[in-house]
Short mmCIF file of C-alpha atoms and ligand atoms in Angstrom, two decimals:
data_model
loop_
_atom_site.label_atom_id
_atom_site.label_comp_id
_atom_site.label_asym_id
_atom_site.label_seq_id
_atom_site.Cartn_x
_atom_site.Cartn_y
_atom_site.Cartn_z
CA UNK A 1 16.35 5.01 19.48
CA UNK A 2 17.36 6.54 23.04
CA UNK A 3 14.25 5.48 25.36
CA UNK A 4 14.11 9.10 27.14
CA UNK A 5 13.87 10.80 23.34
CA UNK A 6 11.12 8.70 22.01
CA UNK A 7 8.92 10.14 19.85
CA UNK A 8 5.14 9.03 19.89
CA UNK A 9 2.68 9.07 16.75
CA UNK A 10 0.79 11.67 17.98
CA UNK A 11 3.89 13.69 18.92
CA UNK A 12 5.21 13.27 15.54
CA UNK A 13 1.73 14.71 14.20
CA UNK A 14 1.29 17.50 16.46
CA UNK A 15 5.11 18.52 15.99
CA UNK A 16 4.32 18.39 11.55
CA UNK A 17 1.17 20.20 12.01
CA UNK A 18 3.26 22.69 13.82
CA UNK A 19 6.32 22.96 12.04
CA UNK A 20 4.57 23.21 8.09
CA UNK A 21 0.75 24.31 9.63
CA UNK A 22 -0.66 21.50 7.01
CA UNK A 23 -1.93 19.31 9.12
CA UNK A 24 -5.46 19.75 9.76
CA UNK A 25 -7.17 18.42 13.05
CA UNK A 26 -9.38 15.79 11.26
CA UNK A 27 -6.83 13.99 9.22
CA UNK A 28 -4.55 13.86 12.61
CA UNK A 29 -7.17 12.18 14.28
CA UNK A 30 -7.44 9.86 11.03
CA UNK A 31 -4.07 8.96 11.27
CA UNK A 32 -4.45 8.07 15.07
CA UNK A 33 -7.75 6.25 14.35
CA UNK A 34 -6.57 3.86 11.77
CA UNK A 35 -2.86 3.88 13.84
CA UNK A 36 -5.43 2.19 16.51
CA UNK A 37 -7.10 -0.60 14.21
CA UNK A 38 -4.08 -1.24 12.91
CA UNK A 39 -3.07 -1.83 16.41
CA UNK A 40 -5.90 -4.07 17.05
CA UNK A 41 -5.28 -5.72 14.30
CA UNK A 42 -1.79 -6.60 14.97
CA UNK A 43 -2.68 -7.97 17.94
CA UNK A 44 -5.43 -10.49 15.95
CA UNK A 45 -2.62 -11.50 13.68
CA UNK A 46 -0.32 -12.32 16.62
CA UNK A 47 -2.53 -14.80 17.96
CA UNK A 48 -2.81 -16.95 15.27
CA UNK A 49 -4.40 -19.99 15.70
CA UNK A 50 -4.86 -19.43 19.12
CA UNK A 51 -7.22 -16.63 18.34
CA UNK A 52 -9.17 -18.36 15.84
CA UNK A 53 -8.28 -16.08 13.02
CA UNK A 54 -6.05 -18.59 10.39
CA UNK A 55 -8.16 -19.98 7.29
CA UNK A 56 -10.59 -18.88 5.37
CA UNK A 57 -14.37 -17.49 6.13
CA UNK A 58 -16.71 -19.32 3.43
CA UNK A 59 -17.15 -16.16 1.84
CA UNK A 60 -16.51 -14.58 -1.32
CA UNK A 61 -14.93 -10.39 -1.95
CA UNK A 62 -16.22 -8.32 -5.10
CA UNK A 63 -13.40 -9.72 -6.58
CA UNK A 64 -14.35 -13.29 -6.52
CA UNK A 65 -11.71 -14.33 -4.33
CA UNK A 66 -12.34 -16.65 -1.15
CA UNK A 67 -11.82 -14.69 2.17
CA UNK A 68 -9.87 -15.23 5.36
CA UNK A 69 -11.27 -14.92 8.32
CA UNK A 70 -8.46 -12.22 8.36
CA UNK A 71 -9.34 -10.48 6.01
CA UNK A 72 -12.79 -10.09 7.42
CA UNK A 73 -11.51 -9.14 10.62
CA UNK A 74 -9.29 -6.93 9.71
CA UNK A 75 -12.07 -5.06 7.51
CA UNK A 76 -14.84 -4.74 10.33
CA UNK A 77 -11.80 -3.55 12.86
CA UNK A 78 -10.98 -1.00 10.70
CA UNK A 79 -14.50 -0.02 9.56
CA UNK A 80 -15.68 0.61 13.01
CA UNK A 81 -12.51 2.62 14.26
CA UNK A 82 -13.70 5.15 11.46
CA UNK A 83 -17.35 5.73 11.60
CA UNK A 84 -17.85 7.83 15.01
CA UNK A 85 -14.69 10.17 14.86
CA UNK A 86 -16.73 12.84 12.60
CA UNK A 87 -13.46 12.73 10.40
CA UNK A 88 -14.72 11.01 7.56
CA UNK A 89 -17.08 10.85 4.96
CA UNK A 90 -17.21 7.73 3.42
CA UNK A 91 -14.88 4.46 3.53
CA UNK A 92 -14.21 2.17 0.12
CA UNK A 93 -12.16 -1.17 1.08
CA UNK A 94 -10.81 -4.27 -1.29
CA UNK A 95 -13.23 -6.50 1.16
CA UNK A 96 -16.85 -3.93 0.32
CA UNK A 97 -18.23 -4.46 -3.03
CA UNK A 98 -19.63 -0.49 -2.61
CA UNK A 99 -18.73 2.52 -0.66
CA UNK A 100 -19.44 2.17 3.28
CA UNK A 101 -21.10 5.62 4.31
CA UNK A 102 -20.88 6.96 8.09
CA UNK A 103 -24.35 6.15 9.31
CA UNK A 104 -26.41 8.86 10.47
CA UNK A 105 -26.07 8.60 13.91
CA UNK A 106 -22.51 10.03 13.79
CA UNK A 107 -20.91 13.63 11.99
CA UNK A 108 -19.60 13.51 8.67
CA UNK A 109 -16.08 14.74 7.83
CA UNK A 110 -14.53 15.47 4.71
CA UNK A 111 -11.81 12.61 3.99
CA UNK A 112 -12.45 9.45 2.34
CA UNK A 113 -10.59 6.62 3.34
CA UNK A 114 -9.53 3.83 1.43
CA UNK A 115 -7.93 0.20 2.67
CA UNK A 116 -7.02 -3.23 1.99
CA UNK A 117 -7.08 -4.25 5.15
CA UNK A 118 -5.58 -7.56 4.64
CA UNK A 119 -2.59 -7.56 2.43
CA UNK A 120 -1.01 -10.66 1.25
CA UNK A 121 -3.82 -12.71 2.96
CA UNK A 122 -1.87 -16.11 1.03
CA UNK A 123 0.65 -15.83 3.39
CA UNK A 124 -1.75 -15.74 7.02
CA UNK A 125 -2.27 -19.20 7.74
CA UNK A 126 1.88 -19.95 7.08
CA UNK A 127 3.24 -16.95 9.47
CA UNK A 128 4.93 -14.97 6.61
CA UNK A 129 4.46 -11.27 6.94
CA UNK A 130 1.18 -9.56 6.04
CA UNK A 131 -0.23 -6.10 6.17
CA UNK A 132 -2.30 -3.34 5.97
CA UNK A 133 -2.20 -0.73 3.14
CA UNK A 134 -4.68 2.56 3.29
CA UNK A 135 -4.85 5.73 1.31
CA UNK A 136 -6.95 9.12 2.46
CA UNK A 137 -8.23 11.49 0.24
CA UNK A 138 -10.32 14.77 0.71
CA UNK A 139 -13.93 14.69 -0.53
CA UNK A 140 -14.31 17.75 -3.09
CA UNK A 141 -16.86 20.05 -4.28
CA UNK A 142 -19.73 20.79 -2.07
CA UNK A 143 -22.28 18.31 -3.26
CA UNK A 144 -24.12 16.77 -0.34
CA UNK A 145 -23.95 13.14 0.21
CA UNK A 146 -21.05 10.80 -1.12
CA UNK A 147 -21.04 8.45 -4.47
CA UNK A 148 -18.54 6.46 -5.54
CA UNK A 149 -17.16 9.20 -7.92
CA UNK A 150 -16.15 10.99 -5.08
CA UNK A 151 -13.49 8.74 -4.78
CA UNK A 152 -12.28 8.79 -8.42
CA UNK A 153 -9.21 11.18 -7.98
CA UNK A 154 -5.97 10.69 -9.10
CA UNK A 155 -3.66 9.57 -6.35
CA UNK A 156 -1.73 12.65 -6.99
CA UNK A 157 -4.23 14.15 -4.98
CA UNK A 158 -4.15 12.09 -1.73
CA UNK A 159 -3.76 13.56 1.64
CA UNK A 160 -2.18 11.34 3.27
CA UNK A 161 -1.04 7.35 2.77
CA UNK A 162 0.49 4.43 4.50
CA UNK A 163 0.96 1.00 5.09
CA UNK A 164 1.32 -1.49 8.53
CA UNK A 165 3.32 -4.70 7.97
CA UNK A 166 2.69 -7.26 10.71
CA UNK A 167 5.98 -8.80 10.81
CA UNK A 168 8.47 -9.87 13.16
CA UNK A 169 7.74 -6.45 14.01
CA UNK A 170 4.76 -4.36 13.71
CA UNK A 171 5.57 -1.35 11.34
CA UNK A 172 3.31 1.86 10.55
CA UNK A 173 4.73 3.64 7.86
CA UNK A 174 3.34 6.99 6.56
CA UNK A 175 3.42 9.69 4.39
CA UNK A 176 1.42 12.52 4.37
CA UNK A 177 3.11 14.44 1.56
CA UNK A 178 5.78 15.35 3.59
CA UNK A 179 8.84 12.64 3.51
CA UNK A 180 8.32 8.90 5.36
CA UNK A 181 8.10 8.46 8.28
CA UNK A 182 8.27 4.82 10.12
CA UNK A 183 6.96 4.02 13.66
CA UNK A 184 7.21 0.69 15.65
CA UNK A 185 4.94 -0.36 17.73
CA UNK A 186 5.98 -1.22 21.37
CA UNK A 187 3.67 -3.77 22.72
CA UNK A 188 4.52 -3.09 26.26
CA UNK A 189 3.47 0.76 26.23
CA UNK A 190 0.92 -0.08 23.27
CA UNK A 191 2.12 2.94 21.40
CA UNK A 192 3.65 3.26 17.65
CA UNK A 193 6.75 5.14 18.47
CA UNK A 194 8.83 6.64 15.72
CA UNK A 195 11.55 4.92 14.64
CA UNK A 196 12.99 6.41 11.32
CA UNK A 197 12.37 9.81 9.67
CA UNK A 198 13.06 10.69 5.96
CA UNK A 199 13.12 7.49 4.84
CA UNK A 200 14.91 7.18 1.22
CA UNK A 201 14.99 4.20 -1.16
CA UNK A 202 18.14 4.22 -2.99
CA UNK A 203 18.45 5.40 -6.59
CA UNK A 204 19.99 1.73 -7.78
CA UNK A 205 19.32 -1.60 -6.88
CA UNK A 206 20.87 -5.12 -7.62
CA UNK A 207 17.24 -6.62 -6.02
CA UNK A 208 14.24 -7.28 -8.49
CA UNK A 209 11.13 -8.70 -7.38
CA UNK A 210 8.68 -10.36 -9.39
CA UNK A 211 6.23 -13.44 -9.36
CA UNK A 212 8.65 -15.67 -11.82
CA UNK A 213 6.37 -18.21 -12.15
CA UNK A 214 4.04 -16.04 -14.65
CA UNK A 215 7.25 -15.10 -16.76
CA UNK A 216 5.56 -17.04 -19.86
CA UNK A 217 2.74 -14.91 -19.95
CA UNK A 218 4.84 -11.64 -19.66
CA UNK A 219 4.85 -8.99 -22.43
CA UNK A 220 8.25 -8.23 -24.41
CA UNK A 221 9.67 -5.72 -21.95
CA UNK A 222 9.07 -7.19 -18.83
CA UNK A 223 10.80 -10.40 -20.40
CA UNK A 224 13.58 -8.21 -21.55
CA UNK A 225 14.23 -6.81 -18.64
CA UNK A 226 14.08 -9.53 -16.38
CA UNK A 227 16.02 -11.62 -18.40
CA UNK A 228 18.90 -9.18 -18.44
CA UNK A 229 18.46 -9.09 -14.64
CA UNK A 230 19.03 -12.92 -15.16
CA UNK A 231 22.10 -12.73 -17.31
CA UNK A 232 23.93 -11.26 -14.48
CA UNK A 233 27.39 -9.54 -15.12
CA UNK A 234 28.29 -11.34 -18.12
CA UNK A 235 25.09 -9.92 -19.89
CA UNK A 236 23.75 -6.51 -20.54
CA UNK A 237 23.97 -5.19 -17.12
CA UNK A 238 27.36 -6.19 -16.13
CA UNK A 239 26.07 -6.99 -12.93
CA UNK A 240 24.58 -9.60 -10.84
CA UNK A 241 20.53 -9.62 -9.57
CA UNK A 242 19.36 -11.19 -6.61
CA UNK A 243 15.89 -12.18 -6.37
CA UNK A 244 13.22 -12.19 -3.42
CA UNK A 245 9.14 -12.49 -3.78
CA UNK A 246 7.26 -12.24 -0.43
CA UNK A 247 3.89 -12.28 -1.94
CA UNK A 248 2.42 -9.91 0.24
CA UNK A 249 2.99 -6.05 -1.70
CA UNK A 250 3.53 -4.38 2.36
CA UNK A 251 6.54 -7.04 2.68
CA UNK A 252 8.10 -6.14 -0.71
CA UNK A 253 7.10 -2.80 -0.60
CA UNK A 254 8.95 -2.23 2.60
CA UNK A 255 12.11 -4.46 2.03
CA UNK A 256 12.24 -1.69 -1.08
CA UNK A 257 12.01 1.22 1.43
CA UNK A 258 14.27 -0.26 4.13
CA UNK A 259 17.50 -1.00 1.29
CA UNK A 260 16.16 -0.71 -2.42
CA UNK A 261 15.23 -3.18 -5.24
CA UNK A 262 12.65 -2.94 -8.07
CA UNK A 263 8.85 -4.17 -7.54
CA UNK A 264 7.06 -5.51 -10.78
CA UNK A 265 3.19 -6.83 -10.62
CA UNK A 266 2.17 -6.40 -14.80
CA UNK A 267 -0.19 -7.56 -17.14
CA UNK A 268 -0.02 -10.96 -18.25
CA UNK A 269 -1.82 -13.20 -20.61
CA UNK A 270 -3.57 -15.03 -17.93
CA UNK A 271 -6.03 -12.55 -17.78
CA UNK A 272 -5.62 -10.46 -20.75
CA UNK A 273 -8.76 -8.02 -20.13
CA UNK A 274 -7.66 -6.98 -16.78
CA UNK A 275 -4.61 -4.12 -16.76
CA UNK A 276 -2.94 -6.17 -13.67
CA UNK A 277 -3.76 -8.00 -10.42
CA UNK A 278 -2.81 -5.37 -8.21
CA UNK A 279 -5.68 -2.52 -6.90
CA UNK A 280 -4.97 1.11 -8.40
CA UNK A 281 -6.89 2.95 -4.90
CA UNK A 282 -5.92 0.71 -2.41
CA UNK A 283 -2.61 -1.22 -3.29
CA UNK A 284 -0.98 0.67 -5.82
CA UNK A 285 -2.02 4.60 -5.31
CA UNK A 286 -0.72 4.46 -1.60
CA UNK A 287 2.72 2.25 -2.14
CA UNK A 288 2.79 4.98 -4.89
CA UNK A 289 2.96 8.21 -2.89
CA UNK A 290 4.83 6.58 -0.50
CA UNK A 291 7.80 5.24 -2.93
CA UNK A 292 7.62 8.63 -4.51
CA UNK A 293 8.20 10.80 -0.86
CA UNK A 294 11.06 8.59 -0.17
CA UNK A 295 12.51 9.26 -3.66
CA UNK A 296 11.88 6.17 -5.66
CA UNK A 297 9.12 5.75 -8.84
CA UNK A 298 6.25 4.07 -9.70
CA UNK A 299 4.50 3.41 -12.71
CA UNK A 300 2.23 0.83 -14.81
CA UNK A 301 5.35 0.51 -17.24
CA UNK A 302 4.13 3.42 -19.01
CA UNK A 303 2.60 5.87 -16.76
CA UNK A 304 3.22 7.30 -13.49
CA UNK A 305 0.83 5.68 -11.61
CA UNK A 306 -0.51 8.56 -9.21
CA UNK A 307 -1.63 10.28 -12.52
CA UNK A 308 -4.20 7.70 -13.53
CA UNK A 309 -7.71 9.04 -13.31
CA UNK A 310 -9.45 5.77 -11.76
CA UNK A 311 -12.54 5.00 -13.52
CA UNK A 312 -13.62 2.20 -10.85
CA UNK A 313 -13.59 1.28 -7.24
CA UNK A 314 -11.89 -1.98 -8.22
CA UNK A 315 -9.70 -0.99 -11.13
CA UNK A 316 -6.40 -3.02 -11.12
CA UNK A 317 -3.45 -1.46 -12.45
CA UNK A 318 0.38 -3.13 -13.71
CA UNK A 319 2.70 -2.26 -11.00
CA UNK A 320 6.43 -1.11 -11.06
CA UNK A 321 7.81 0.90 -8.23
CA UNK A 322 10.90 1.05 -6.21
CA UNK A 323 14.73 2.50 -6.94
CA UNK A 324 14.16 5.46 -9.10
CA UNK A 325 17.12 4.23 -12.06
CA UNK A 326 15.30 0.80 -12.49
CA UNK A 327 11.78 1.96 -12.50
CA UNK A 328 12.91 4.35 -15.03
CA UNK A 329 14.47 1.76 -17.11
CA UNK A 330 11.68 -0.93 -16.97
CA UNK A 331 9.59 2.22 -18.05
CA UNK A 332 12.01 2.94 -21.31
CA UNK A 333 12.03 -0.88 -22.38
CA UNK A 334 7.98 -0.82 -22.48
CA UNK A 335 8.16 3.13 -24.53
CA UNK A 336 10.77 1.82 -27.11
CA UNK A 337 8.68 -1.46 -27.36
CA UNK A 338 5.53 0.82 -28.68
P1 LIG B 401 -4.38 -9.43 -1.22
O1 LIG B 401 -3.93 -10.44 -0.22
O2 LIG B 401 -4.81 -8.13 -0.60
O3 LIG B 401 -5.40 -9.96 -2.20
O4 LIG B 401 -3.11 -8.98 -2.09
C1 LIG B 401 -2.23 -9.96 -2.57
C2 LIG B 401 -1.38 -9.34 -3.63
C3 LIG B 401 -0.11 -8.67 -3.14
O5 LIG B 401 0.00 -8.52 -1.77
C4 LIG B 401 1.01 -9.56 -3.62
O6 LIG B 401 2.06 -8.78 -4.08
C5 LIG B 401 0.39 -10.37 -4.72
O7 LIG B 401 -0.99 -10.37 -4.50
C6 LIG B 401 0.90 -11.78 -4.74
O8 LIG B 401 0.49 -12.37 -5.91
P2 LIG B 401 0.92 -13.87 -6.32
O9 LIG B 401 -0.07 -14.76 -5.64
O10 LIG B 401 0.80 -13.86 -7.81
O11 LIG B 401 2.32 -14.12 -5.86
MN1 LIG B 402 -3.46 -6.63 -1.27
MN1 LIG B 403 -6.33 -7.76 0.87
#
């Protein structure tokens, strides 16, 4: 992008708020205030070893799984950008076993901000791409205070979502129901500058990602369609698959944005009481809105998933977003299979 023309974050927001008047103040400065951790972040993740942040912190999530020392410095970083602004209400992360209200001391806003602000935390300490994913919603009715059902809306109903992959390069990519937009950050000037407008995943794919490891625990149609995938152009498809598995849902999520493919995280018989691995608020709701503004689907193999009414903080969910014709497909296979 021509240097004279670039476009800043808070341009960008100023210039949507302007051009479709749905912008309000508080959720702009959201956007910039969580654009800012992620910053900071970023900046943690870069130094590596040499900022003490690789391996793990001794300590356990809600979710009994051992933290990083990432992922609890990406949590506090992100908690403490948000508390002063007056924007928001309460904050619910994969890291807090609860809600986190803003303490007294400070305003309360309306929004309610959700995050996993670690994303693919097995792939910190070997310098693969990780990332942050967070979704916003708007507290409704006028009870005072905040509970936890507060925060049990649909994703249909989010106000804004998005996602930063720390990467070769540090991406911020966002939605606030308006199309994708995608902003780089430039280290020198310290500022996320946009990069790509109207991003669109494309309605086919020959690019499936899936952990292939668990395939013996699959249901039926995840088998079946995977293993037509597999068969390449002398089976069902008539085509040839490639394969690729990051591990970390930003990475996938945003090789799917950037040139297509098919993202599948679903039940398995490991665990058979829990619906998935993946986080319905924080992982799946936000990849959700965002693969639906730039034209692809998402659902749980039965369901689109921004309709589920979320029943828990922690609810997992299966996963299946990505190019529109294969979502739609994996969808039909798990409908015919009853
Ligand atoms: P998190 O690091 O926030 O716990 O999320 C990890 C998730 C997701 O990023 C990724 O798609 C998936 O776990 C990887 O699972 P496998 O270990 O089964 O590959
Ligand atoms: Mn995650
Ligand atoms: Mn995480």
């Amino acid at each position: 992008m021509n240097s004279v023309r670039r476009v800043s974050l808070t341009q960008y927001l100023v210039e949507q708020q302007r051009a479709h008047g749905r912008i309000p103040g508080e959720l702009r400065l959201l956007i910039e205030v969580v654009a800012r951790a992620c910053k900071h972040i970023a900046i943690a993740v870069n130094k590596g070893a040499l900022g003490d942040v690789l391996g793990s912190a001794a300590t356990e999530n809600v979710q009994g799984e051992v933290q990083k020392k990432l992922d609890v410095i990406a949590n506090e970083v992100l908690v403490e950008a948000n508390q002063w602004g007056g924007h928001l209400a309460a904050m619910a992360s994969e890291e807090m076993d609860s809600i986190h209200l803003v303490p007294d001391r400070y305003p309360q806003g309306e929004y309610l901000l959700l995050f996993d602000p670690l994303d693919g935390s097995s792939n910190i300490d070997v310098n693969v791409s990780i990332g942050t994913i967070f979704s916003v919603l708007r507290k409704v009715g006028h009870a005072r205070g905040v509970t936890e059902e507060d925060f049990l809306q649909p994703g249909r109903q989010q106000a804004g979502a998005g996602y930063c992959v720390y990467g070769p390069q540090s991406t911020l990519v966002l939605t606030l129901g308006n199309g994708v937009a995608l902003f780089t950050l430039d280290r020198e000037t310290g500022s996320w500058v946009l990069t790509q407008d109207g991003a669109r995943i494309p309605e086919d794919t020959r690019e499936f990602a899936i952990n292939m490891s668990n395939l013996r625990h699959w249901a039926p149609p995840v088998r079946r369609y995977i293993d037509e995938c597999l068969a390449g152009r002398e089976g069902a498809r008539g085509k040839d698959f490639n394969m690729r598995w990051v591990a970390s849902m930003v990475a996938d999520v945003h090789r799917i944005l950037t040139r297509g493919g098919v993202f599948l995280y679903p039940w398995d018989r490991r665990e058979p009481d829990k619906p998935g691995k993946l986080r319905l608020m924080y992982e799946a709701n936000p990849m959700a809105f965002i693969v639906e503004q730039a034209g692809g689907r998402a659902t749980d193999g039965r369901r689109r998933i921004l309709d589920i009414v979320p029943t828990r903080l922690h609810e997992r969910v299966a996963v299946v977003l990505g190019s529109s014709n294969e979502v739609r497909r994996v969808t039909e296979y798990h409908q015919q299979a009853g």
